[in-house]
Each structure stands twice: as C-alpha cells, then as structure tokens.
C-alpha cells in the first residue's frame, strides 16, 4: 500500500471510485479467444492505456489512469498479466 500511495492512490478516494466504475461500466463477461489480437491487447499495458484515454469521460480520466497505473504496478510486482483468465 505504501508504494501505491506513492503512485497517488488514496485509501479514502479510490476504493469507492473503483466500486463506482465497476457498478457503472461492468466487468469483462467473456474471455478473449486464445492467441487472438484481442487477447494480446488485453495483456498490453500500452494498448489498454490507449483504450482508457480514448474511451473514458474526461472527468474520470485522471483517476482511471491512476488506478490503471496501480494495477499495472501490482501485475509487474507479481510477475503476472493484468488479466488472469
């Protein structure tokens, strides 16, 4: 949590913000086809960052990018992809 805090994560702001995002936009409901371009995109930080930048409402963008940075950091620390299927 100390490293996430250094990245800008706030224990008071970001947990309810994350819940709001999930309740508003939902979750991935199906797995991408193995070895497809879509699956490769889901595991590319650069691709996903571009998707967030292009799709997110401007007023949510700053905090969405911060959450994305935190998730990317945790995935790197764990040596795992962003999405585990």
Coordinates of C-alpha atoms in Angstrom, one line a residue, residues 3-4 7-9 45 49 52 61-77 82:
X3 CA 4.1 2.1 -3.0
X4 CA 0.5 2.6 -4.3
X7 CA 1.8 6.5 -7.1
X8 CA -1.1 8.7 -5.9
X9 CA -3.5 6.0 -4.6
X45 CA -0.3 -2.1 -20.9
X49 CA -3.8 2.7 -21.6
X52 CA -8.7 4.2 -21.3
X61 CA -9.7 10.1 -16.8
X62 CA -7.2 11.2 -14.2
X63 CA -8.3 8.7 -11.6
X64 CA -8.8 5.9 -14.1
X65 CA -5.3 6.3 -15.3
X66 CA -4.0 6.3 -11.7
X67 CA -5.9 3.1 -11.0
X68 CA -4.5 1.6 -14.2
X69 CA -1.0 2.6 -13.1
X70 CA -1.5 0.9 -9.8
X71 CA -2.9 -2.3 -11.3
X72 CA 0.0 -2.4 -13.8
X73 CA 2.5 -1.9 -11.0
X74 CA 0.9 -4.8 -9.0
X75 CA 0.9 -7.1 -12.0
X76 CA 4.6 -6.4 -12.7
X77 CA 5.4 -7.0 -9.0
X82 CA -3.1 -7.8 -16.0

